[in-house]
Coordinates of C-alpha atoms in Angstrom, one line a residue:
X1 CA -64.6 -110.5 42.1
X2 CA -66.7 -108.9 39.4
X3 CA -66.8 -105.7 41.3
X4 CA -63.0 -105.8 41.8
X5 CA -62.6 -106.3 38.0
X6 CA -64.9 -103.4 37.2
X7 CA -63.0 -101.1 39.6
X8 CA -59.7 -102.1 38.0
X9 CA -61.1 -101.5 34.5
X10 CA -62.5 -98.3 35.5
X11 CA -59.2 -97.3 37.0
X12 CA -57.4 -98.3 33.8
X13 CA -59.9 -96.3 31.8
X14 CA -59.4 -93.4 34.0
X15 CA -55.5 -93.6 33.6
X16 CA -55.9 -94.0 29.9
X17 CA -58.0 -91.0 29.7
X18 CA -55.5 -89.0 31.8
X19 CA -52.8 -90.0 29.6
X20 CA -54.8 -88.9 26.5
X21 CA -55.5 -85.6 28.1
X22 CA -51.8 -85.0 29.0
X23 CA -50.7 -86.0 25.5
X24 CA -53.2 -83.6 23.9
X25 CA -52.0 -80.8 26.3
X26 CA -48.3 -81.4 25.2
X27 CA -49.2 -81.1 21.6
X28 CA -50.9 -77.7 22.2
X29 CA -48.0 -76.4 24.3
X30 CA -45.4 -77.1 21.6
X31 CA -46.8 -74.5 18.9
X32 CA -47.4 -72.0 21.6
X33 CA -43.8 -72.3 22.9
X34 CA -42.5 -72.2 19.3
X35 CA -44.5 -69.2 18.6
X36 CA -43.2 -67.6 21.8
X37 CA -39.5 -68.6 20.8
X38 CA -40.2 -67.1 17.2
X39 CA -41.7 -63.9 18.6
X40 CA -38.7 -63.7 21.1
X41 CA -36.2 -64.1 18.3
X42 CA -38.0 -61.6 16.2
X43 CA -37.8 -59.0 19.1
X44 CA -34.1 -59.8 19.6
X45 CA -33.5 -59.6 15.9
X46 CA -35.3 -56.3 15.8
X47 CA -33.4 -54.8 18.8
X48 CA -30.1 -56.0 17.2
X49 CA -30.9 -54.5 13.8
X50 CA -32.2 -51.2 15.5
X51 CA -29.0 -51.1 17.5
X52 CA -26.8 -51.7 14.5
X53 CA -28.8 -48.9 12.6
X54 CA -28.3 -46.6 15.6
X55 CA -24.6 -47.2 15.6
X56 CA -24.3 -46.8 11.8
X57 CA -26.2 -43.6 11.9
X58 CA -24.5 -42.0 14.9
X59 CA -20.9 -43.0 15.4
X60 CA -20.1 -44.0 19.0
X61 CA -17.3 -41.2 19.2
X62 CA -19.6 -38.3 18.2
X63 CA -23.0 -36.9 18.5
X64 CA -25.0 -35.5 15.6
X65 CA -23.8 -32.0 16.4
X66 CA -20.3 -33.0 16.5
X67 CA -20.5 -34.9 13.3
X68 CA -21.6 -31.7 11.6
X69 CA -18.6 -29.7 13.0
X70 CA -15.8 -31.3 11.0
X71 CA -17.8 -30.7 7.8
X72 CA -18.3 -27.0 8.7
X73 CA -14.6 -26.8 9.5
X74 CA -13.8 -28.3 6.1
X75 CA -16.2 -25.8 4.5
X76 CA -14.7 -22.9 6.4
X77 CA -11.1 -24.1 5.5
X78 CA -12.2 -24.4 1.7
X79 CA -13.7 -20.8 1.8
X80 CA -10.7 -19.4 3.7
X81 CA -8.5 -21.0 1.1
X82 CA -10.6 -19.6 -1.8
X83 CA -10.5 -16.2 0.0
X84 CA -6.7 -16.3 0.4
X85 CA -6.3 -17.3 -3.2
X86 CA -8.4 -14.5 -4.5
X87 CA -6.7 -12.1 -2.2
X88 CA -3.1 -13.2 -3.2
X89 CA -4.3 -12.9 -6.9
X90 CA -5.5 -9.4 -6.3
X91 CA -2.4 -8.2 -4.7
X92 CA 0.0 -6.4 -7.1
X93 CA 3.1 -8.4 -7.7
X94 CA 6.1 -7.3 -5.8
X95 CA 9.0 -6.1 -8.0
X96 CA 11.9 -8.3 -8.5
X97 CA 15.0 -7.9 -6.4
X98 CA 16.9 -6.8 -9.5
X99 CA 14.5 -3.9 -10.1
X100 CA 15.2 -0.7 -8.3
X101 CA 13.1 2.4 -8.3
X102 CA 14.5 5.4 -10.0
X103 CA 15.5 8.2 -7.8
X104 CA 15.0 11.9 -9.0
X105 CA 18.7 12.7 -8.0
X106 CA 19.8 9.9 -10.2
X107 CA 17.8 10.7 -13.3
X108 CA 19.8 11.5 -16.4
X109 CA 19.1 14.1 -19.2
X110 CA 16.8 12.8 -21.8
X111 CA 15.6 14.3 -25.2
X112 CA 12.1 13.3 -24.2
X113 CA 12.1 15.6 -21.2
X114 CA 10.5 19.0 -21.5
X115 CA 12.7 22.0 -21.9
X116 CA 12.1 25.7 -21.9
X117 CA 11.5 25.7 -25.6
X118 CA 8.6 23.4 -25.3
X119 CA 5.4 25.4 -25.7
X120 CA 2.5 23.0 -24.5
X121 CA -1.0 23.9 -23.9
X122 CA -1.8 27.2 -22.3
X123 CA -3.5 27.0 -18.8
X124 CA -6.5 29.3 -18.4
X125 CA -5.6 32.4 -16.4
X126 CA -5.6 31.6 -12.6
X127 CA -4.3 34.5 -10.5
X128 CA -3.6 32.3 -7.3
X129 CA -1.9 29.6 -9.4
X130 CA 0.5 32.1 -11.0
X131 CA 1.2 33.5 -7.5
X132 CA 2.1 30.1 -6.4
X133 CA 4.5 29.5 -9.3
X134 CA 6.0 32.9 -8.6
X135 CA 6.4 32.2 -4.9
X136 CA 8.1 28.8 -5.6
X137 CA 10.6 30.2 -8.2
X138 CA 11.4 33.3 -6.1
X139 CA 13.0 31.0 -3.5
X140 CA 16.2 30.7 -5.7
X141 CA 15.8 33.7 -8.0
X142 CA 18.3 35.9 -6.0
X143 CA 20.9 33.1 -6.4
X144 CA 20.2 31.9 -10.0
X145 CA 18.9 35.0 -11.8
X146 CA 20.5 35.1 -15.3
X147 CA 21.5 31.4 -15.0
X148 CA 20.3 29.0 -17.6
X149 CA 20.0 25.3 -17.6
X150 CA 18.0 22.5 -19.1
X151 CA 16.8 19.2 -17.7
X152 CA 19.7 17.5 -15.9
X153 CA 22.3 20.1 -16.7
X154 CA 22.3 22.1 -13.6
X155 CA 25.8 22.0 -11.9
X156 CA 27.0 21.6 -8.5
X157 CA 28.0 25.4 -8.3
X158 CA 24.4 26.4 -9.2
X159 CA 22.9 23.9 -6.7
X160 CA 25.1 25.3 -4.0
X161 CA 24.2 28.9 -4.6
X162 CA 20.6 28.0 -4.5
X163 CA 21.0 25.9 -1.4
X164 CA 22.4 28.8 0.4
X165 CA 19.3 30.9 -0.2
X166 CA 16.9 27.9 0.4
X167 CA 18.5 27.3 3.9
X168 CA 18.4 31.1 4.6
X169 CA 14.7 31.2 3.9
X170 CA 14.1 28.2 6.0
X171 CA 15.7 29.9 8.9
X172 CA 18.9 27.6 9.0
X173 CA 21.2 30.3 7.9
X174 CA 21.7 33.5 10.0
X175 CA 25.0 35.0 10.8
X176 CA 26.7 31.7 10.3
X177 CA 28.6 30.9 7.1
X178 CA 28.4 27.2 7.3
X179 CA 25.7 24.5 7.5
X180 CA 25.7 20.6 8.0
X181 CA 26.0 18.6 4.9
X182 CA 22.9 16.5 5.4
X183 CA 20.7 19.5 6.0
X184 CA 22.1 21.5 3.1
X185 CA 21.8 18.7 0.6
X186 CA 18.2 17.8 1.7
X187 CA 17.0 21.3 0.9
X188 CA 18.5 21.1 -2.5
X189 CA 17.1 17.6 -3.1
X190 CA 13.6 18.7 -2.2
X191 CA 13.7 21.8 -4.5
X192 CA 15.5 20.3 -7.6
X193 CA 15.0 16.6 -7.3
X194 CA 18.8 16.1 -7.3
X195 CA 21.6 17.3 -5.1
X196 CA 25.3 18.0 -5.2
X197 CA 27.4 15.3 -6.7
X198 CA 30.9 16.2 -6.0
X199 CA 31.1 18.4 -2.9
X200 CA 34.9 18.6 -3.1
X201 CA 34.6 20.2 -6.6
X202 CA 33.3 23.3 -4.9
X203 CA 36.7 24.0 -3.1
X204 CA 38.3 27.4 -4.3
X205 CA 35.1 29.0 -5.2
X206 CA 32.5 30.9 -3.1
X207 CA 31.7 27.5 -1.5
X208 CA 33.7 24.9 0.2
X209 CA 33.0 21.4 1.7
X210 CA 35.0 20.3 4.6
X211 CA 34.5 17.8 7.5
X212 CA 30.7 17.3 7.0
X213 CA 30.0 21.1 6.5
X214 CA 29.5 23.5 3.6
X215 CA 31.1 26.9 3.9
X216 CA 30.4 30.0 1.8
X217 CA 31.4 33.7 1.5
X218 CA 30.9 36.7 -0.7
X219 CA 27.9 35.4 -2.6
X220 CA 26.7 39.0 -3.6
X221 CA 23.1 38.2 -3.7
X222 CA 21.0 40.9 -5.5
X223 CA 17.3 41.6 -4.9
X224 CA 15.5 39.8 -8.0
X225 CA 11.9 39.1 -8.1
X226 CA 10.0 37.0 -10.6
X227 CA 6.5 37.5 -11.6
X228 CA 4.6 34.7 -13.5
X229 CA 2.5 35.9 -16.3
X230 CA 1.5 32.6 -18.3
X231 CA 1.6 28.9 -17.7
X232 CA 1.5 26.0 -20.0
X233 CA 0.7 22.3 -19.3
X234 CA 3.5 20.1 -20.9
X235 CA 1.8 16.9 -19.8
X236 CA 2.9 14.3 -17.1
X237 CA 2.8 17.1 -14.5
X238 CA 5.3 19.3 -16.2
X239 CA 4.5 22.9 -16.4
X240 CA 6.2 25.8 -18.4
X241 CA 6.0 29.1 -16.7
X242 CA 6.7 32.4 -18.4
X243 CA 7.2 35.7 -16.9
X244 CA 9.6 38.6 -16.1
X245 CA 12.4 38.9 -13.5
X246 CA 12.9 42.4 -12.1
X247 CA 16.1 43.6 -10.4
X248 CA 15.4 46.2 -7.5
X249 CA 17.7 48.5 -5.9
X250 CA 18.1 49.0 -2.1
X251 CA 15.0 51.3 -2.1
X252 CA 12.8 48.8 -4.0
X253 CA 13.0 50.8 -7.3
X254 CA 13.0 48.6 -10.5
X255 CA 16.4 48.8 -12.3
X256 CA 16.0 46.3 -15.0
X257 CA 13.8 43.4 -16.2
X258 CA 14.5 40.1 -18.0
X259 CA 12.2 37.6 -19.7
X260 CA 12.4 34.3 -18.0
X261 CA 10.9 30.8 -18.7
X262 CA 10.9 28.0 -16.1
X263 CA 10.0 24.4 -16.3
X264 CA 8.5 22.8 -13.1
X265 CA 7.5 19.3 -12.2
X266 CA 4.7 18.7 -9.9
X267 CA 5.9 16.4 -7.1
X268 CA 3.6 16.0 -4.1
X269 CA 6.3 14.2 -2.1
X270 CA 8.3 17.3 -2.0
X271 CA 7.4 19.9 0.6
X272 CA 7.8 22.5 -1.9
X273 CA 5.3 20.8 -4.2
X274 CA 7.5 21.1 -7.3
X275 CA 10.9 20.4 -8.6
X276 CA 12.7 23.2 -10.7
X277 CA 13.7 21.3 -13.8
X278 CA 15.0 24.0 -16.1
X279 CA 15.1 27.8 -16.6
X280 CA 16.3 30.4 -19.2
X281 CA 16.7 34.1 -19.4
X282 CA 16.6 36.6 -22.2
X283 CA 16.6 40.4 -22.7

């Protein structure tokens, strides 16, 4: 009996010890598991925060390179806009629709325009330059020798006479006694800076205009030659040329001479290089 009691007591003590050991094991497991849970939550929190940082730094719809592209485009647009603004500001302003460029053929006489009486500043002697002046003036000397006119006062009759000689020198007039209106008036425009205003007013004279053609007869051209001797600068590309015009007979013998003064306007757009503005003659 005593032995049975001892065994039962020993068994109870063993069970009690086992329960005590189990209880202590559970207490130790709780801190470990909580630390594990805390560590896991920190890991998850860290992963969440890192993912949110990544999403905020690099938008889902673009990569780092593509995010720079819009800013470059905007910068390029701004530069282009600035360049266009600067370019537009550097361009000369276009004339208004009401303003019209003045045409030489429409220019009117003015007291400010140089005349054959204006002296100017003498140009140093230049043989080739004087030859050029002589060659230009001699294109119409045969038709206009002895004729005088100031700026804007040359009349249609004088223009027509000069036009015949100009067209003859250009090879447009041979045996024919007529020439097309546009060709005839173009030569006059290029030489004088103006052209015939009233073609019909030539009827009944040595010239006649009809059906788009100019006709002429009996001009009686004489052999006059001008020689430039001095030139003066009048300013604004106007030049005064002085010299003598000599009349020659059929055998090229001099018959008579006249003092002559011409005013030329240098005009690069004319294929003659000048306009004849005014001329005067004196014995």
